Tab-separated table of C-alpha atoms in Angstrom:
chain	number	residue	atom	x	y	z
A	9	MET	CA	29.778	-6.719	-16.039
A	10	ASN	CA	28.575	-10.289	-16.663
A	11	SER	CA	25.046	-10.896	-17.919
A	12	PRO	CA	22.648	-11.452	-14.970
A	13	GLN	CA	21.692	-15.063	-14.377
A	14	ILE	CA	17.901	-14.767	-14.630
A	15	ARG	CA	16.270	-18.194	-14.643
A	16	ARG	CA	14.438	-19.540	-17.704
A	17	LEU	CA	11.414	-21.773	-17.101
A	18	ASP	CA	8.873	-23.598	-19.252
A	19	ALA	CA	5.321	-24.051	-17.967
A	20	ARG	CA	5.184	-27.487	-19.635
A	21	GLU	CA	7.856	-28.870	-17.333
A	22	PRO	CA	6.458	-31.466	-14.860
A	23	GLU	CA	7.781	-29.644	-11.796
A	24	PHE	CA	6.904	-26.153	-13.023
A	25	LEU	CA	4.234	-25.299	-10.447
A	26	SER	CA	6.352	-26.388	-7.499
A	27	THR	CA	9.285	-24.434	-8.935
A	28	LEU	CA	7.043	-21.394	-9.371
A	29	ASP	CA	5.688	-21.630	-5.832
A	30	ALA	CA	9.226	-21.824	-4.472
A	31	LEU	CA	10.149	-18.745	-6.484
A	32	LEU	CA	7.126	-16.842	-5.157
A	33	ALA	CA	7.675	-17.857	-1.541
A	34	PHE	CA	8.768	-14.969	0.627
A	35	GLU	CA	8.947	-15.225	4.374
A	36	SER	CA	9.655	-11.896	5.991
A	37	GLY	CA	10.484	-13.786	9.155
A	38	THR	CA	11.357	-12.067	12.378
A	39	ASP	CA	14.714	-10.754	13.452
A	40	SER	CA	14.904	-11.073	17.240
A	41	ARG	CA	17.217	-8.072	17.430
A	42	ILE	CA	14.688	-5.902	15.609
A	43	GLU	CA	11.715	-7.291	17.524
A	44	ASN	CA	13.374	-6.739	20.895
A	45	ALA	CA	14.385	-3.194	19.989
A	46	VAL	CA	10.872	-2.373	18.800
A	47	THR	CA	9.367	-3.799	21.996
A	48	ASP	CA	11.570	-1.535	24.080
A	49	ILE	CA	10.863	1.533	21.946
A	50	LEU	CA	7.100	1.060	21.995
A	51	ALA	CA	7.109	0.637	25.774
A	52	ALA	CA	9.297	3.694	26.310
A	53	VAL	CA	7.142	5.958	24.147
A	54	ARG	CA	3.961	4.641	25.719
A	55	ASN	CA	5.316	5.302	29.202
A	56	THR	CA	7.161	8.607	28.801
A	57	GLY	CA	5.788	10.107	25.566
A	58	ASP	CA	7.712	13.117	24.276
A	59	THR	CA	10.770	12.353	26.393
A	60	ALA	CA	11.308	8.984	24.688
A	61	VAL	CA	10.598	10.374	21.231
A	62	ILE	CA	13.212	13.099	21.715
A	63	GLU	CA	15.761	10.639	23.104
A	64	TYR	CA	15.392	8.197	20.215
A	65	THR	CA	15.437	10.979	17.640
A	66	ARG	CA	18.686	12.308	19.104
A	67	ARG	CA	20.175	8.813	19.065
A	68	PHE	CA	19.022	7.470	15.700
A	69	ASP	CA	18.699	10.625	13.578
A	70	ARG	CA	21.532	12.496	15.280
A	71	LEU	CA	19.464	15.648	15.814
A	72	ASP	CA	20.459	18.043	18.586
A	73	VAL	CA	16.995	18.766	19.974
A	74	ASP	CA	15.634	18.957	23.493
A	75	HIS	CA	11.956	19.769	22.966
A	76	MET	CA	9.183	18.620	20.621
A	77	ALA	CA	8.574	22.067	19.172
A	78	ALA	CA	11.899	21.726	17.359
A	79	LEU	CA	10.588	18.576	15.672
A	80	GLU	CA	7.387	20.051	14.240
A	81	LEU	CA	7.549	21.864	10.913
A	82	PRO	CA	5.347	24.933	10.515
A	83	GLU	CA	3.075	25.270	7.512
A	84	ALA	CA	5.350	28.031	6.228
A	85	ALA	CA	8.226	25.540	5.918
A	86	LEU	CA	6.115	23.251	3.779
A	87	GLN	CA	5.018	26.105	1.533
A	88	ALA	CA	8.606	27.343	1.244
A	89	ALA	CA	9.669	23.870	0.077
A	90	LEU	CA	6.956	23.945	-2.586
A	91	ASP	CA	7.825	27.464	-3.719
A	92	GLY	CA	11.521	26.581	-3.869
A	93	LEU	CA	11.151	23.652	-6.264
A	94	PRO	CA	12.268	24.011	-9.875
A	95	GLU	CA	9.248	24.840	-12.007
A	96	ALA	CA	9.252	21.457	-13.762
A	97	GLN	CA	9.171	19.550	-10.460
A	98	ARG	CA	6.490	21.787	-8.983
A	99	ALA	CA	4.304	21.415	-12.078
A	100	ALA	CA	4.792	17.642	-12.182
A	101	LEU	CA	3.907	17.307	-8.495
A	102	LYS	CA	0.778	19.422	-8.855
A	103	THR	CA	-0.394	17.590	-11.978
A	104	ALA	CA	0.149	14.209	-10.345
A	105	ALA	CA	-1.794	15.354	-7.269
A	106	GLU	CA	-4.680	16.576	-9.410
A	107	ARG	CA	-4.897	13.256	-11.251
A	108	VAL	CA	-4.718	11.204	-8.052
A	109	GLU	CA	-7.455	13.334	-6.485
A	110	ALA	CA	-9.719	13.116	-9.553
A	111	TYR	CA	-9.464	9.329	-9.533
A	112	HIS	CA	-10.076	8.945	-5.821
A	113	ARG	CA	-13.096	11.242	-5.801
A	114	ARG	CA	-14.859	8.511	-7.780
A	115	GLN	CA	-14.390	6.154	-4.823
A	116	ILE	CA	-16.451	8.158	-2.339
A	117	VAL	CA	-19.173	6.046	-0.728
A	118	GLU	CA	-22.247	7.823	0.651
A	119	SER	CA	-24.546	6.835	3.481
A	120	TRP	CA	-27.803	5.144	2.506
A	121	ASP	CA	-31.011	3.872	4.061
A	122	TYR	CA	-34.395	2.467	3.125
A	123	THR	CA	-37.761	2.145	4.865
A	124	GLU	CA	-39.780	-1.048	4.890
A	125	ALA	CA	-43.561	-1.193	4.527
A	126	ASP	CA	-44.134	-1.306	8.299
A	127	GLY	CA	-42.006	1.803	8.863
A	128	THR	CA	-38.808	0.075	9.918
A	129	ARG	CA	-35.778	2.012	8.689
A	130	LEU	CA	-32.457	0.279	7.924
A	131	GLY	CA	-29.292	1.729	6.504
A	132	GLN	CA	-25.589	2.368	6.632
A	133	ILE	CA	-23.871	5.530	7.849
A	134	VAL	CA	-20.490	6.258	6.266
A	135	THR	CA	-18.165	8.547	8.221
A	136	PRO	CA	-14.500	9.492	7.815
A	137	LEU	CA	-11.873	8.655	10.394
A	138	ASP	CA	-11.146	11.448	12.835
A	139	ARG	CA	-7.355	11.414	12.652
A	140	VAL	CA	-4.807	9.501	10.541
A	141	GLY	CA	-1.024	9.196	10.807
A	142	LEU	CA	1.075	9.044	7.647
A	143	TYR	CA	4.576	7.576	7.825
A	144	VAL	CA	6.946	8.736	5.074
A	145	PRO	CA	10.518	7.410	4.722
A	146	GLY	CA	13.095	10.164	5.077
A	147	GLY	CA	16.665	11.073	4.279
A	148	ARG	CA	18.061	10.487	0.809
A	149	ALA	CA	15.603	7.698	-0.033
A	150	SER	CA	12.519	9.898	0.082
A	151	TYR	CA	9.312	9.320	-1.814
A	152	PRO	CA	6.990	12.282	-2.409
A	153	SER	CA	4.732	9.954	-4.395
A	154	SER	CA	3.984	8.120	-1.134
A	155	VAL	CA	2.710	11.377	0.339
A	156	LEU	CA	0.343	11.876	-2.609
A	157	MET	CA	-0.942	8.303	-2.609
A	158	ASN	CA	-1.622	8.188	1.129
A	159	ALA	CA	-2.647	11.750	1.937
A	160	ILE	CA	-4.975	12.442	-0.982
A	161	PRO	CA	-7.467	9.589	-0.426
A	162	ALA	CA	-7.502	10.454	3.280
A	163	LYS	CA	-8.366	14.059	2.512
A	164	VAL	CA	-10.957	13.046	-0.102
A	165	ALA	CA	-12.561	10.776	2.498
A	166	GLY	CA	-12.891	13.758	4.818
A	167	VAL	CA	-10.406	12.722	7.521
A	168	GLY	CA	-10.453	15.412	10.175
A	169	GLU	CA	-6.705	15.657	10.783
A	170	LEU	CA	-3.736	14.157	8.933
A	171	ILE	CA	-0.434	13.991	10.811
A	172	MET	CA	2.721	13.160	8.850
A	173	VAL	CA	5.930	11.848	10.372
A	174	VAL	CA	9.133	11.844	8.332
A	175	PRO	CA	12.639	11.288	9.724
A	176	THR	CA	15.348	13.796	8.829
A	177	PRO	CA	18.629	12.043	9.704
A	178	ASP	CA	21.412	14.559	10.310
A	179	GLY	CA	18.841	17.267	9.611
A	180	GLU	CA	18.503	16.318	5.953
A	181	ARG	CA	15.087	17.297	4.631
A	182	ASN	CA	13.745	16.310	1.238
A	183	PRO	CA	12.043	19.353	-0.306
A	184	LEU	CA	9.887	17.230	-2.630
A	185	VAL	CA	8.386	15.379	0.343
A	186	LEU	CA	7.635	18.615	2.177
A	187	ALA	CA	6.232	20.156	-1.000
A	188	ALA	CA	3.942	17.144	-1.433
A	189	ALA	CA	2.714	17.661	2.135
A	190	ALA	CA	1.911	21.285	1.267
A	191	ILE	CA	0.019	20.342	-1.888
A	192	THR	CA	-2.034	17.626	-0.215
A	193	GLY	CA	-2.982	19.709	2.828
A	194	VAL	CA	-1.295	17.636	5.519
A	195	ASP	CA	-2.231	19.278	8.821
A	196	ARG	CA	0.876	18.674	10.947
A	197	VAL	CA	4.377	17.377	10.147
A	198	PHE	CA	6.859	16.010	12.686
A	199	THR	CA	10.454	15.207	11.753
A	200	ILE	CA	10.574	11.876	13.566
A	201	GLY	CA	10.792	8.354	12.261
A	202	GLY	CA	11.297	4.703	13.067
A	203	ALA	CA	9.384	2.668	15.612
A	204	GLN	CA	9.292	5.697	17.920
A	205	ALA	CA	7.218	7.638	15.384
A	206	VAL	CA	4.792	4.730	14.989
A	207	ALA	CA	4.488	4.503	18.771
A	208	ALA	CA	3.858	8.239	19.095
A	209	LEU	CA	1.049	8.050	16.542
A	210	ALA	CA	-0.454	4.895	18.029
A	211	TYR	CA	-0.385	5.842	21.706
A	212	GLY	CA	-0.180	9.614	21.575
A	213	THR	CA	2.271	11.774	23.512
A	214	GLN	CA	2.051	15.115	25.262
A	215	THR	CA	2.513	16.799	21.863
A	216	ILE	CA	1.393	14.280	19.241
A	217	PRO	CA	-2.262	13.239	19.464
A	218	GLN	CA	-3.239	9.594	19.109
A	219	VAL	CA	-4.446	8.706	15.620
A	220	ASP	CA	-7.054	6.169	14.551
A	221	LYS	CA	-5.040	4.617	11.731
A	222	ILE	CA	-1.422	4.578	10.494
A	223	VAL	CA	-0.581	4.305	6.808
A	224	GLY	CA	2.597	4.507	4.773
A	225	PRO	CA	5.730	2.426	4.076
A	226	GLY	CA	8.847	2.063	6.196
A	227	ASN	CA	11.808	-0.144	7.058
A	228	ALA	CA	11.810	-3.363	9.083
A	229	TYR	CA	11.540	-1.470	12.383
A	230	VAL	CA	8.544	0.497	11.127
A	231	ALA	CA	6.871	-2.653	9.769
A	232	SER	CA	7.392	-4.463	13.069
A	233	ALA	CA	6.016	-1.526	15.032
A	234	LYS	CA	2.941	-1.303	12.801
A	235	ARG	CA	2.218	-4.994	13.295
A	236	ARG	CA	2.479	-4.601	17.060
A	237	VAL	CA	0.230	-1.535	17.406
A	238	PHE	CA	-2.490	-2.981	15.179
A	239	GLY	CA	-5.580	-3.266	17.320
A	240	THR	CA	-4.757	-0.135	19.257
A	241	VAL	CA	-4.986	1.626	15.895
A	242	GLY	CA	-5.733	0.466	12.373
A	243	ILE	CA	-2.983	0.047	9.788
A	244	ASP	CA	-3.055	-0.082	6.012
A	245	MET	CA	-0.945	-3.206	5.490
A	246	VAL	CA	2.498	-4.630	6.117
A	247	ALA	CA	3.796	-4.727	2.570
A	248	GLY	CA	6.332	-7.120	1.156
A	249	PRO	CA	8.851	-6.538	-1.650
A	250	SER	CA	7.622	-4.915	-4.848
A	251	GLU	CA	6.462	-7.175	-7.694
A	252	VAL	CA	5.736	-6.997	-11.395
A	253	LEU	CA	4.421	-9.690	-13.709
A	254	VAL	CA	4.470	-9.042	-17.454
A	255	ILE	CA	2.356	-11.151	-19.818
A	256	SER	CA	3.543	-10.846	-23.411
A	257	ASP	CA	2.373	-12.255	-26.735
A	258	GLY	CA	5.700	-11.340	-28.316
A	259	SER	CA	4.330	-8.265	-30.060
A	260	GLY	CA	6.112	-5.663	-27.956
A	261	ASN	CA	9.532	-4.074	-27.823
A	262	PRO	CA	11.981	-6.265	-25.868
A	263	ASP	CA	13.847	-3.197	-24.588
A	264	TRP	CA	10.600	-1.864	-23.107
A	265	VAL	CA	9.863	-5.156	-21.364
A	266	ALA	CA	13.411	-5.458	-20.024
A	267	MET	CA	13.249	-1.943	-18.594
A	268	ASP	CA	9.833	-2.657	-17.045
A	269	LEU	CA	11.409	-5.622	-15.262
A	270	PHE	CA	14.286	-3.379	-14.150
A	271	ALA	CA	11.834	-0.809	-12.779
A	272	GLN	CA	10.727	-3.262	-10.087
A	273	ALA	CA	14.071	-4.946	-9.568
A	274	GLU	CA	15.797	-1.648	-8.751
A	275	HIS	CA	13.644	-1.205	-5.626
A	276	ASP	CA	15.663	-3.734	-3.676
A	277	GLU	CA	17.270	-7.143	-3.980
A	278	LEU	CA	14.082	-8.886	-2.794
A	279	ALA	CA	11.861	-7.326	-5.478
A	280	GLN	CA	10.353	-9.741	-7.991
A	281	SER	CA	10.143	-9.341	-11.782
A	282	ILE	CA	8.639	-12.128	-13.902
A	283	LEU	CA	7.824	-12.421	-17.624
A	284	LEU	CA	5.262	-14.877	-19.013
A	285	CYS	CA	5.487	-15.107	-22.808
A	286	THR	CA	4.077	-17.307	-25.552
A	287	ASP	CA	6.999	-16.609	-27.921
A	288	ALA	CA	10.355	-18.271	-27.188
A	289	GLY	CA	12.098	-15.966	-29.653
A	290	PHE	CA	10.792	-12.902	-27.823
A	291	ILE	CA	12.026	-14.311	-24.508
A	292	ASP	CA	15.480	-14.591	-26.093
A	293	ALA	CA	15.183	-10.983	-27.256
A	294	VAL	CA	14.215	-9.789	-23.765
A	295	ALA	CA	17.188	-11.674	-22.278
A	296	ALA	CA	19.452	-9.956	-24.819
A	297	SER	CA	17.944	-6.570	-23.926
A	298	ILE	CA	18.580	-7.227	-20.234
A	299	ALA	CA	22.237	-7.941	-20.954
A	300	LYS	CA	22.496	-4.870	-23.189
A	301	LEU	CA	20.731	-2.346	-20.952
A	302	LEU	CA	21.830	-3.403	-17.478
A	303	PRO	CA	25.420	-2.063	-17.534
A	304	ASP	CA	24.141	1.507	-17.932
A	305	MET	CA	21.744	1.348	-14.980
A	306	PRO	CA	22.918	3.229	-11.863
A	307	ARG	CA	21.359	0.547	-9.638
A	308	ARG	CA	22.607	-2.338	-11.782
A	309	ASP	CA	23.964	-4.385	-8.865
A	310	THR	CA	20.603	-4.334	-7.079
A	311	ILE	CA	18.777	-5.135	-10.325
A	312	ALA	CA	21.117	-8.016	-11.161
A	313	THR	CA	20.735	-9.565	-7.708
A	314	SER	CA	16.954	-9.210	-7.766
A	315	LEU	CA	16.651	-10.770	-11.211
A	316	ALA	CA	19.018	-13.609	-10.332
A	317	ASN	CA	17.377	-14.480	-7.022
A	318	ARG	CA	13.691	-13.817	-7.633
A	319	GLY	CA	13.200	-13.114	-11.345
A	320	ALA	CA	12.159	-15.451	-14.176
A	321	LEU	CA	11.485	-15.573	-17.914
A	322	ILE	CA	8.761	-18.179	-18.407
A	323	LYS	CA	7.586	-19.757	-21.673
A	324	VAL	CA	3.845	-20.521	-21.727
A	325	SER	CA	1.802	-22.406	-24.315
A	326	ASP	CA	-0.835	-19.723	-24.816
A	327	LEU	CA	-2.342	-16.635	-23.205
A	328	ASP	CA	-5.019	-18.642	-21.402
A	329	GLU	CA	-2.259	-20.488	-19.587
A	330	ALA	CA	-0.492	-17.204	-18.888
A	331	CYS	CA	-3.630	-15.765	-17.288
A	332	ALA	CA	-4.132	-18.884	-15.168
A	333	ILE	CA	-0.550	-18.599	-13.897
A	334	ALA	CA	-1.050	-14.875	-13.280
A	335	ASN	CA	-4.057	-15.633	-11.084
A	336	ARG	CA	-1.945	-18.106	-9.117
A	337	ILE	CA	0.776	-15.471	-8.646
A	338	ALA	CA	-1.725	-12.667	-7.797
A	339	PRO	CA	0.901	-9.994	-8.487
A	340	GLU	CA	1.099	-6.478	-7.129
A	341	HIS	CA	1.512	-5.081	-10.672
A	342	LEU	CA	0.399	-6.922	-13.816
A	343	GLU	CA	1.283	-5.648	-17.292
A	344	LEU	CA	-0.684	-7.052	-20.241
A	345	SER	CA	1.927	-6.349	-22.896
A	346	MET	CA	-0.091	-7.541	-25.887
A	347	GLU	CA	-1.661	-6.299	-29.099
A	348	ASP	CA	-5.224	-7.132	-28.030
A	349	ALA	CA	-4.659	-6.632	-24.307
A	350	GLU	CA	-8.146	-5.361	-23.473
A	351	ALA	CA	-9.697	-8.671	-24.513
A	352	TRP	CA	-7.806	-10.441	-21.711
A	353	ILE	CA	-8.752	-8.214	-18.771
A	354	GLY	CA	-11.706	-10.424	-17.903
A	355	LYS	CA	-9.416	-13.428	-17.488
A	356	ILE	CA	-7.580	-11.777	-14.589
A	357	ARG	CA	-9.126	-12.278	-11.141
A	358	HIS	CA	-6.205	-11.495	-8.851
A	359	ALA	CA	-3.902	-8.498	-9.262
A	360	GLY	CA	-3.276	-5.277	-7.378
A	361	ALA	CA	-3.289	-3.217	-10.572
A	362	ILE	CA	-3.599	-4.186	-14.247
A	363	PHE	CA	-1.726	-2.155	-16.871
A	364	VAL	CA	-3.352	-2.723	-20.234
A	365	GLY	CA	-1.391	-2.546	-23.480
A	366	HIS	CA	2.120	-1.587	-24.512
A	367	TRP	CA	1.769	2.061	-23.514
A	368	SER	CA	0.526	1.393	-19.983
A	369	VAL	CA	3.876	1.149	-18.245
A	370	GLU	CA	3.762	0.464	-14.523
A	371	ALA	CA	5.955	3.465	-13.704
A	372	LEU	CA	3.111	5.776	-14.756
A	373	GLY	CA	0.936	4.143	-12.121
A	374	ASP	CA	3.601	4.743	-9.498
A	375	TYR	CA	3.467	8.489	-9.979
A	376	CYS	CA	0.711	10.094	-11.958
A	377	ALA	CA	-1.845	7.888	-13.728
A	378	GLY	CA	-4.323	8.373	-10.869
A	379	PRO	CA	-5.022	5.001	-9.200
A	380	ASN	CA	-3.245	4.343	-5.937
A	381	HIS	CA	0.212	2.797	-5.985
A	382	VAL	CA	-0.198	1.260	-2.506
A	383	LEU	CA	-1.048	-2.273	-3.587
A	384	PRO	CA	-1.278	-5.752	-2.053
A	385	THR	CA	1.891	-7.858	-2.292
A	386	MET	CA	2.944	-11.443	-1.502
A	387	ARG	CA	-0.134	-12.929	-3.241
A	388	SER	CA	-2.493	-10.964	-0.987
A	389	ALA	CA	-4.251	-9.554	-4.072
A	390	ARG	CA	-6.305	-12.758	-3.787
A	391	PHE	CA	-8.169	-11.177	-0.872
A	392	SER	CA	-7.210	-7.514	-0.544
A	393	SER	CA	-7.317	-4.307	-2.548
A	394	PRO	CA	-5.342	-1.150	-3.321
A	395	LEU	CA	-5.376	1.643	-0.765
A	396	GLY	CA	-8.318	3.936	-1.387
A	397	VAL	CA	-10.828	6.369	0.039
A	398	TYR	CA	-12.693	3.434	1.577
A	399	ASP	CA	-9.686	2.758	3.833
A	400	PHE	CA	-10.248	6.121	5.512
A	401	GLN	CA	-13.996	5.698	5.983
A	402	LYS	CA	-15.908	3.459	8.344
A	403	ARG	CA	-19.438	2.139	8.136
A	404	THR	CA	-22.031	2.041	10.890
A	405	SER	CA	-25.263	0.062	10.616
A	406	LEU	CA	-28.500	1.981	11.208
A	407	ILE	CA	-31.464	0.080	12.693
A	408	GLN	CA	-34.680	1.938	13.512
A	409	VAL	CA	-37.460	-0.596	14.118
A	410	SER	CA	-41.014	0.652	14.130
A	411	GLU	CA	-43.612	-0.537	16.622
A	412	ALA	CA	-45.225	-2.605	13.892
A	413	GLY	CA	-41.855	-3.989	12.861
A	414	ALA	CA	-41.135	-5.142	16.390
A	415	GLN	CA	-44.273	-7.306	16.283
A	416	THR	CA	-42.836	-9.182	13.281
A	417	LEU	CA	-39.164	-9.269	14.219
A	418	GLY	CA	-39.608	-9.901	17.954
A	419	PRO	CA	-40.917	-13.478	17.730
A	420	ILE	CA	-38.289	-14.366	15.114
A	421	ALA	CA	-35.438	-13.054	17.251
A	422	ALA	CA	-36.840	-14.681	20.393
A	423	THR	CA	-37.133	-18.079	18.718
A	424	LEU	CA	-33.536	-17.956	17.463
A	425	ALA	CA	-32.262	-16.702	20.836
A	426	ASP	CA	-34.004	-19.565	22.626
A	427	GLY	CA	-32.294	-21.954	20.236
A	428	GLU	CA	-28.935	-20.488	21.213
A	429	GLY	CA	-29.732	-20.702	24.907
A	430	LEU	CA	-29.650	-16.925	25.394
A	431	GLN	CA	-32.762	-16.347	27.458
A	432	ALA	CA	-32.172	-12.644	28.151
A	433	HIS	CA	-31.889	-12.002	24.412
A	434	ALA	CA	-35.195	-13.778	23.882
A	435	ALA	CA	-36.913	-11.930	26.699
A	436	SER	CA	-35.607	-8.579	25.503
A	437	ALA	CA	-37.155	-9.190	22.083
A	438	ARG	CA	-40.462	-10.504	23.526
A	439	TYR	CA	-40.883	-7.442	25.764
A	440	ARG	CA	-41.489	-5.412	22.576
A	441	VAL	CA	-44.207	-7.754	21.344
A	442	LYS	CA	-47.728	-6.752	22.310
A	443	ALA	CA	-49.804	-9.380	24.080
């Protein structure tokens, strides 16, 4: 096949920033056909519950079912999937789960309070969500790693019940996904998917209880449904295409860098893979590696399209400039592919995850390093964070004012309330002040 046409840019070019911004721009847009279908599905599930879920599952997943019991997997089925895995897969899944859990246990936030001199007690109560829904893509394109990364922090947070939905088109079940559910202690699993599964979780049906939050990736119908039910329930995020940005000082192996770019590009044609490098010769070497390695990749057509449409090899003057550009991009994944990579961590303000040094390949973070692989995309790392235990906890303020404290705080509150023209607020505060 022909060498992929990945663009070459130089940060010294006068129009570089506008060219970069155009490259980064991604508008998910709205497809009226999808939006209309999702509107109808959400309304049907909200109105008729199980009946609509069964109807849509028969239509879209081609399952011959007539009652919800046929769509719920018993715990024994999950355990059987785990027991039936080849030993290497079972061991890898368990080790990955252990590492993800160990990392997320460090994120636990405890309640706290303090007491002021007059006896007034103030604090924050941290509690887990009662019930969470986890959406997992199904069929051939199944991702057990998504189960680990979403279910484990929820369980660590202490979520009371975790309900997983995973479509099984034509009855095809992925044993790795079910095994991951067994390992992580998912409480209930329903073999449903699409917007109808999101609706069932958000509104509840006769069989599926309403959840407080929905997490997990899905297709355009799932993303649209999650956007629409937000407010009725919480959601994690509506993620965009996967991204990787590699900063190189030219000291690495060009084959490694090329394959790291491939690892994002193979996700889909909208994925983005960008290299920032101080060494023009190394950029040439990476381009040669891309041409050499691509023909042997099973997903080479997807990779080639992604690199051609949204990829770039960019020459920068120095690493300070590279870090400044990285902060502008705010990538989902950032690899510091340098000899002295640790020294540059402090220069990075915006990134979903930072992979430090030549050995810290992003693929390890996807599966087993420990930190969560659910990361902000589309430059949202400027203001948001990876999925974590904190996403499954909520915080409640605690205010216990003593009698003495009311004598101090009452006049202050009343004065401010008067200034806002809220007389009942002022009076309510003054009632607690002794004459």
